[in-house]
PDB file of C-alpha atoms in Angstrom:
ATOM      1  CA  ASP A   4       4.703 -13.311   6.936  1.00 37.00           C
ATOM      2  CA  ARG A   5       7.542 -10.621   5.567  1.00 39.00           C
ATOM      3  CA  SER A   6       8.833  -9.429   2.872  1.00 35.00           C
ATOM      4  CA  PRO A   7      12.360  -9.138   2.623  1.00 36.00           C
ATOM      5  CA  SER A   8      11.997  -6.339   0.422  1.00 35.00           C
ATOM      6  CA  ARG A   9      14.128  -3.463   1.615  1.00 37.00           C
ATOM      7  CA  GLY A  10      14.003   0.807   0.136  1.00 35.00           C
ATOM      8  CA  LEU A  11      10.327   1.321   0.894  1.00 32.00           C
ATOM      9  CA  GLY A  12       9.858  -0.304   4.464  1.00 36.00           C
ATOM     10  CA  ASP A  13       9.007  -3.657   5.265  1.00 38.00           C
ATOM     11  CA  VAL A  14       5.511  -5.227   4.984  1.00 41.00           C
ATOM     12  CA  TYR A  15       4.068  -7.587   8.085  1.00 42.00           C
ATOM     13  CA  LYS A  16       0.866  -9.140   8.150  1.00 40.00           C
ATOM     14  CA  ARG A  17      -0.089 -10.690  10.862  1.00 40.00           C
ATOM     15  CA  GLN A  18      -3.212 -12.591  10.712  1.00 38.00           C
ATOM     16  CA  LYS A  19      -4.390 -12.272  14.624  1.00 40.00           C
ATOM     17  CA  TYR A  20      -3.610  -8.766  14.433  1.00 41.00           C
ATOM     18  CA  ASN A  21      -5.525  -7.808  11.029  1.00 39.00           C
ATOM     19  CA  LEU A  22      -2.098  -5.542  10.837  1.00 42.00           C
ATOM     20  CA  LEU A  23      -0.596  -4.462   7.788  1.00 41.00           C
ATOM     21  CA  MET A  24       2.329  -1.303   8.121  1.00 43.00           C
ATOM     22  CA  GLY A  25       4.609  -0.318   5.570  1.00 42.00           C
ATOM     23  CA  GLN A  26       5.204   3.210   4.387  1.00 40.00           C
ATOM     24  CA  PHE A  27       2.127   4.948   5.411  1.00 39.00           C
ATOM     25  CA  GLU A  28       0.980   8.944   5.564  1.00 40.00           C
ATOM     26  CA  GLN A  29      -0.463   8.442   8.644  1.00 41.00           C
ATOM     27  CA  PRO A  30      -1.189   4.576  10.059  1.00 45.00           C
ATOM     28  CA  ASP A  31      -4.472   4.671  11.981  1.00 46.00           C
ATOM     29  CA  PHE A  32      -3.082   3.846  15.843  1.00 45.00           C
ATOM     30  CA  ILE A  33      -0.370   5.619  15.873  1.00 43.00           C
ATOM     31  CA  THR A  34      -1.873   9.552  14.145  1.00 40.00           C
ATOM     32  CA  ASN A  35      -2.565  11.448  17.710  1.00 40.00           C
ATOM     33  CA  THR A  36       2.057  10.484  18.825  1.00 41.00           C
ATOM     34  CA  VAL A  37       3.885  13.421  18.767  1.00 37.00           C
ATOM     35  CA  ASP A  38       6.780  11.467  19.163  1.00 42.00           C
ATOM     36  CA  ILE A  39       6.273   9.988  15.549  1.00 45.00           C
ATOM     37  CA  ILE A  40       7.432  11.487  12.883  1.00 41.00           C
ATOM     38  CA  ASN A  41       4.801  11.330   9.620  1.00 45.00           C
ATOM     39  CA  PRO A  42       5.253  10.341   6.638  1.00 48.00           C
ATOM     40  CA  LEU A  43       6.308   7.423   9.125  1.00 55.00           C
ATOM     41  CA  TYR A  44       9.935   5.456   7.157  1.00 75.00           C
ATOM     42  CA  VAL A  45      10.030   1.757   8.672  1.00 80.00           C
ATOM     43  CA  THR A  46      12.729  -0.073   8.003  1.00 85.00           C
ATOM     44  CA  ASP A  47      11.453  -3.458  10.127  1.00 88.00           C
ATOM     45  CA  LEU A  48       9.124  -4.808  11.990  1.00 89.00           C
ATOM     46  CA  MET A  49       9.216  -7.944  14.411  1.00 92.00           C
ATOM     47  CA  ILE A  50       6.455  -9.811  17.316  1.00 92.00           C
ATOM     48  CA  ASP A  51       8.328 -10.375  20.147  1.00 94.00           C
ATOM     49  CA  HIS A  52       7.707 -13.255  22.183  1.00 92.00           C
ATOM     50  CA  GLN A  53       5.153 -11.464  23.870  1.00 91.00           C
ATOM     51  CA  GLY A  54       3.086 -10.580  21.485  1.00 91.00           C
ATOM     52  CA  LYS A  55       4.400  -6.410  21.095  1.00 92.00           C
ATOM     53  CA  LEU A  56       5.616  -5.224  17.628  1.00 90.00           C
ATOM     54  CA  TRP A  57       8.795  -3.909  17.712  1.00 92.00           C
ATOM     55  CA  MET A  58       9.372  -1.017  15.059  1.00 88.00           C
ATOM     56  CA  THR A  59      12.588   0.229  13.602  1.00 88.00           C
ATOM     57  CA  SER A  60      12.514   3.228  11.756  1.00 84.00           C
ATOM     58  CA  GLY A  61      14.894   5.797  10.079  1.00 78.00           C
ATOM     59  CA  ASN A  62      15.609   8.216   7.447  1.00 63.00           C
ATOM     60  CA  ALA A  63      18.172   6.794   6.033  1.00 47.00           C
ATOM     61  CA  ARG A  64      19.016   7.823   2.328  1.00 51.00           C
ATOM     62  CA  LEU A  65      15.402   8.591   1.150  1.00 48.00           C
ATOM     63  CA  ARG A  66      13.906  11.139   4.023  1.00 47.00           C
ATOM     64  CA  PRO A  67      15.860  15.037   4.857  1.00 48.00           C
ATOM     65  CA  SER A  68      18.395  14.454   7.475  1.00 49.00           C
ATOM     66  CA  SER A  69      16.022  16.895   9.832  1.00 48.00           C
ATOM     67  CA  GLU A  70      13.413  13.728  10.496  1.00 54.00           C
ATOM     68  CA  LYS A  71      14.600  10.698  13.121  1.00 66.00           C
ATOM     69  CA  GLY A  72      13.913   7.830  13.355  1.00 75.00           C
ATOM     70  CA  GLY A  73      13.938   5.408  16.147  1.00 83.00           C
ATOM     71  CA  ILE A  74      12.540   2.157  18.057  1.00 89.00           C
ATOM     72  CA  TYR A  75       9.429   1.413  19.176  1.00 87.00           C
ATOM     73  CA  VAL A  76       7.911  -1.211  20.812  1.00 90.00           C
ATOM     74  CA  ILE A  77       4.196  -0.999  20.249  1.00 87.00           C
ATOM     75  CA  ASN A  78       1.116  -3.015  22.265  1.00 86.00           C
ATOM     76  CA  VAL A  79      -1.493  -3.716  19.773  1.00 80.00           C
ATOM     77  CA  ASP A  80      -4.014  -4.718  22.020  1.00 82.00           C
ATOM     78  CA  SER A  81      -3.852  -0.593  23.874  1.00 84.00           C
ATOM     79  CA  HIS A  82      -2.163   1.074  21.040  1.00 80.00           C
ATOM     80  CA  GLU A  83       0.264   2.836  23.735  1.00 84.00           C
ATOM     81  CA  ILE A  84       4.013   3.044  21.766  1.00 84.00           C
ATOM     82  CA  ALA A  85       6.332   3.372  23.956  1.00 86.00           C
ATOM     83  CA  LYS A  86       9.874   4.642  22.356  1.00 85.00           C
ATOM     84  CA  ILE A  87      13.489   3.150  22.928  1.00 87.00           C
ATOM     85  CA  ASN A  88      16.006   5.278  23.967  1.00 85.00           C
ATOM     86  CA  PRO A  89      19.102   2.752  25.037  1.00 86.00           C
ATOM     87  CA  SER A  90      21.966   3.725  25.870  1.00 83.00           C
ATOM     88  CA  ILE A  91      25.346   2.412  27.015  1.00 82.00           C
ATOM     89  CA  ASN A  92      28.109   3.246  29.649  1.00 79.00           C
ATOM     90  CA  GLN A  93      25.257   6.344  30.030  1.00 78.00           C
ATOM     91  CA  GLN A  94      25.601   7.850  26.439  1.00 81.00           C
ATOM     92  CA  LEU A  95      22.697   7.777  24.825  1.00 81.00           C
ATOM     93  CA  VAL A  96      23.087   5.928  21.437  1.00 81.00           C
ATOM     94  CA  ASN A  97      22.574   7.312  18.422  1.00 78.00           C
ATOM     95  CA  THR A  98      18.716   5.759  16.968  1.00 79.00           C
ATOM     96  CA  ASP A  99      18.025   8.171  14.422  1.00 78.00           C
ATOM     97  CA  ASN A 100      18.727   5.149  11.102  1.00 84.00           C
ATOM     98  CA  MET A 101      17.191   1.653  12.782  1.00 88.00           C
ATOM     99  CA  THR A 102      17.586  -0.521   9.903  1.00 89.00           C
ATOM    100  CA  ALA A 103      16.482  -4.423  11.384  1.00 93.00           C
ATOM    101  CA  VAL A 104      15.356  -5.575  14.493  1.00 95.00           C
ATOM    102  CA  PHE A 105      15.241  -9.421  15.785  1.00 96.00           C
ATOM    103  CA  GLN A 106      14.669 -11.885  18.504  1.00 96.00           C
ATOM    104  CA  ASP A 107      17.263 -14.267  19.093  1.00 96.00           C
ATOM    105  CA  THR A 108      16.261 -17.271  21.229  1.00 95.00           C
ATOM    106  CA  LYS A 109      16.937 -16.414  24.276  1.00 95.00           C
ATOM    107  CA  ASN A 110      15.223 -13.544  24.224  1.00 96.00           C
ATOM    108  CA  ASN A 111      17.212 -11.423  23.451  1.00 96.00           C
ATOM    109  CA  ILE A 112      16.915  -8.164  20.627  1.00 96.00           C
ATOM    110  CA  TRP A 113      18.854  -7.400  18.281  1.00 96.00           C
ATOM    111  CA  LEU A 114      18.834  -4.404  16.318  1.00 94.00           C
ATOM    112  CA  GLY A 115      20.425  -2.847  13.559  1.00 92.00           C
ATOM    113  CA  THR A 116      21.846   0.765  12.484  1.00 89.00           C
ATOM    114  CA  LEU A 117      22.863   2.777   9.722  1.00 86.00           C
ATOM    115  CA  GLY A 118      26.369   3.387  10.561  1.00 84.00           C
ATOM    116  CA  ASN A 119      26.296   2.308  14.589  1.00 86.00           C
ATOM    117  CA  GLY A 120      26.544  -1.658  14.227  1.00 89.00           C
ATOM    118  CA  LEU A 121      24.138  -3.788  16.139  1.00 92.00           C
ATOM    119  CA  LEU A 122      22.953  -2.649  19.299  1.00 93.00           C
ATOM    120  CA  LYS A 123      21.783  -5.947  21.517  1.00 94.00           C
ATOM    121  CA  ARG A 124      18.508  -6.252  24.191  1.00 94.00           C
ATOM    122  CA  GLN A 125      19.904  -7.902  27.301  1.00 94.00           C
ATOM    123  CA  ALA A 126      16.519 -10.437  28.049  1.00 94.00           C
ATOM    124  CA  GLU A 127      16.760 -10.272  31.874  1.00 94.00           C
ATOM    125  CA  THR A 128      18.329  -6.192  32.321  1.00 93.00           C
ATOM    126  CA  GLU A 129      17.066  -4.279  29.233  1.00 91.00           C
ATOM    127  CA  GLN A 130      20.544  -3.307  28.585  1.00 92.00           C
ATOM    128  CA  PHE A 131      22.422  -2.655  25.860  1.00 92.00           C
ATOM    129  CA  SER A 132      25.607  -3.365  24.393  1.00 91.00           C
ATOM    130  CA  GLN A 133      27.405  -3.119  20.890  1.00 90.00           C
ATOM    131  CA  PHE A 134      28.217  -5.367  18.666  1.00 89.00           C
ATOM    132  CA  LEU A 135      30.142  -4.659  14.947  1.00 86.00           C
ATOM    133  CA  SER A 136      30.292  -1.177  15.727  1.00 85.00           C
ATOM    134  CA  ASN A 137      34.231  -0.834  14.287  1.00 83.00           C
ATOM    135  CA  GLU A 138      32.887  -3.160  11.432  1.00 84.00           C
ATOM    136  CA  ILE A 139      29.718  -1.390   9.978  1.00 78.00           C
ATOM    137  CA  LYS A 140      30.300   2.709  10.096  1.00 75.00           C
ATOM    138  CA  ASN A 141      29.339   5.432   7.872  1.00 73.00           C
ATOM    139  CA  GLU A 142      27.075   4.711   5.583  1.00 74.00           C
ATOM    140  CA  ASP A 143      27.118   0.867   5.923  1.00 82.00           C
ATOM    141  CA  SER A 144      24.523  -0.647   7.206  1.00 87.00           C
ATOM    142  CA  ILE A 145      22.833  -3.701   9.026  1.00 91.00           C
ATOM    143  CA  THR A 146      20.105  -5.139   6.375  1.00 92.00           C
ATOM    144  CA  ALA A 147      18.521  -8.190   8.492  1.00 94.00           C
ATOM    145  CA  ILE A 148      19.391 -10.117  11.208  1.00 95.00           C
ATOM    146  CA  THR A 149      18.799 -14.164  11.529  1.00 96.00           C
ATOM    147  CA  GLN A 150      19.821 -17.152  13.927  1.00 96.00           C
ATOM    148  CA  ASP A 151      20.406 -20.010  12.872  1.00 96.00           C
ATOM    149  CA  LYS A 152      19.824 -23.154  14.666  1.00 95.00           C
ATOM    150  CA  THR A 153      23.346 -23.883  16.155  1.00 95.00           C
ATOM    151  CA  GLY A 154      22.949 -19.867  17.999  1.00 95.00           C
ATOM    152  CA  ARG A 155      24.715 -18.314  15.940  1.00 95.00           C
ATOM    153  CA  LEU A 156      23.729 -15.008  14.885  1.00 96.00           C
ATOM    154  CA  TRP A 157      24.040 -14.109  11.207  1.00 95.00           C
ATOM    155  CA  VAL A 158      23.503 -10.676  10.057  1.00 95.00           C
ATOM    156  CA  ALA A 159      23.403  -9.286   6.286  1.00 93.00           C
ATOM    157  CA  THR A 160      24.738  -5.507   5.177  1.00 92.00           C
ATOM    158  CA  HIS A 161      25.029  -2.683   2.692  1.00 89.00           C
ATOM    159  CA  ASN A 162      28.818  -2.671   1.426  1.00 87.00           C
ATOM    160  CA  THR A 163      30.545  -5.140   4.444  1.00 89.00           C
ATOM    161  CA  GLY A 164      28.632  -8.439   3.223  1.00 90.00           C
ATOM    162  CA  LEU A 165      27.610 -11.173   5.686  1.00 92.00           C
ATOM    163  CA  TYR A 166      29.212 -11.344   9.396  1.00 93.00           C
ATOM    164  CA  SER A 167      28.868 -14.352  11.925  1.00 93.00           C
ATOM    165  CA  PHE A 168      28.936 -14.839  15.020  1.00 93.00           C
ATOM    166  CA  PHE A 169      27.423 -16.586  18.904  1.00 94.00           C
ATOM    167  CA  ASP A 170      26.235 -13.897  21.643  1.00 89.00           C
ATOM    168  CA  ASN A 171      29.091 -15.749  24.099  1.00 85.00           C
ATOM    169  CA  GLY A 172      32.063 -15.549  21.906  1.00 80.00           C
ATOM    170  CA  PRO A 173      34.919 -13.990  21.006  1.00 84.00           C
ATOM    171  CA  GLU A 174      35.511 -14.278  17.076  1.00 90.00           C
ATOM    172  CA  ILE A 175      33.692 -12.348  14.349  1.00 91.00           C
ATOM    173  CA  TYR A 176      33.654 -13.981  11.074  1.00 90.00           C
ATOM    174  CA  ASN A 177      32.751 -11.476   7.923  1.00 90.00           C
ATOM    175  CA  TYR A 178      31.508 -13.117   4.452  1.00 90.00           C
ATOM    176  CA  ASN A 179      32.461 -10.776   1.094  1.00 89.00           C
ATOM    177  CA  SER A 180      32.820 -10.776  -2.274  1.00 88.00           C
ATOM    178  CA  GLN A 181      37.013  -9.815  -0.792  1.00 86.00           C
ATOM    179  CA  THR A 182      37.380 -13.297   0.983  1.00 79.00           C
ATOM    180  CA  PRO A 183      36.874 -16.071  -2.136  1.00 70.00           C
ATOM    181  CA  GLU A 184      38.385 -17.977  -0.299  1.00 72.00           C
ATOM    182  CA  LYS A 185      35.280 -18.480   2.628  1.00 72.00           C
ATOM    183  CA  SER A 186      32.637 -17.289   0.736  1.00 75.00           C
ATOM    184  CA  ASN A 187      31.355 -17.046  -3.001  1.00 80.00           C
ATOM    185  CA  LEU A 188      30.126 -13.475  -2.440  1.00 84.00           C
ATOM    186  CA  LYS A 189      29.966 -11.694  -6.003  1.00 85.00           C
ATOM    187  CA  ASP A 190      29.033  -8.451  -4.228  1.00 86.00           C
ATOM    188  CA  ASP A 191      28.522  -6.974  -0.597  1.00 86.00           C
ATOM    189  CA  ASP A 192      25.280  -5.863  -0.515  1.00 87.00           C
ATOM    190  CA  ILE A 193      23.191  -7.625   1.140  1.00 88.00           C
ATOM    191  CA  SER A 194      19.494  -7.319   1.972  1.00 86.00           C
ATOM    192  CA  CYS A 195      17.428 -10.224   3.362  1.00 86.00           C
ATOM    193  CA  LEU A 196      18.241 -13.285   5.334  1.00 88.00           C
ATOM    194  CA  LEU A 197      15.739 -16.224   5.607  1.00 80.00           C
TER     195      LEU A 197
END
């Protein structure tokens, strides 16, 4: 269902909704929405457990800095679109360069950024918290997020390798080309996770 390629925007096809998205000049069902900048640069897509489409977008390195990205939740049946504006401790989080989205087994939504680490949207409260903000900054970006059978989250990055941690645990592990004793990574640019 998902293409692991990055750079031109992910392509996501869902049979149930007959939906195909990627980088388009004017996607049919959002042409009348003024909140979304056209041409739209989609960085990741995910259908959550409620059947809503989560879309991240960003200007990343391919767009002029005047074009802003964001986090959007789309009801594919009604075509209603909501832009999510996360805040942490009553401070808005910059969502101009969102890069990845993932829903874990507890229904929390994890959002990758360019230079601002990882955001977590708590399922029960819809409150946001931030992870990896000291590790992933400036031109470093999160390229993919997944979770293994034990509940450990895995975060792939551009420039800083691979991170793993448990949501409720204090330890964060980093696997990169500079730590051969922990990994056999030859490069710190990881574009996808399965």
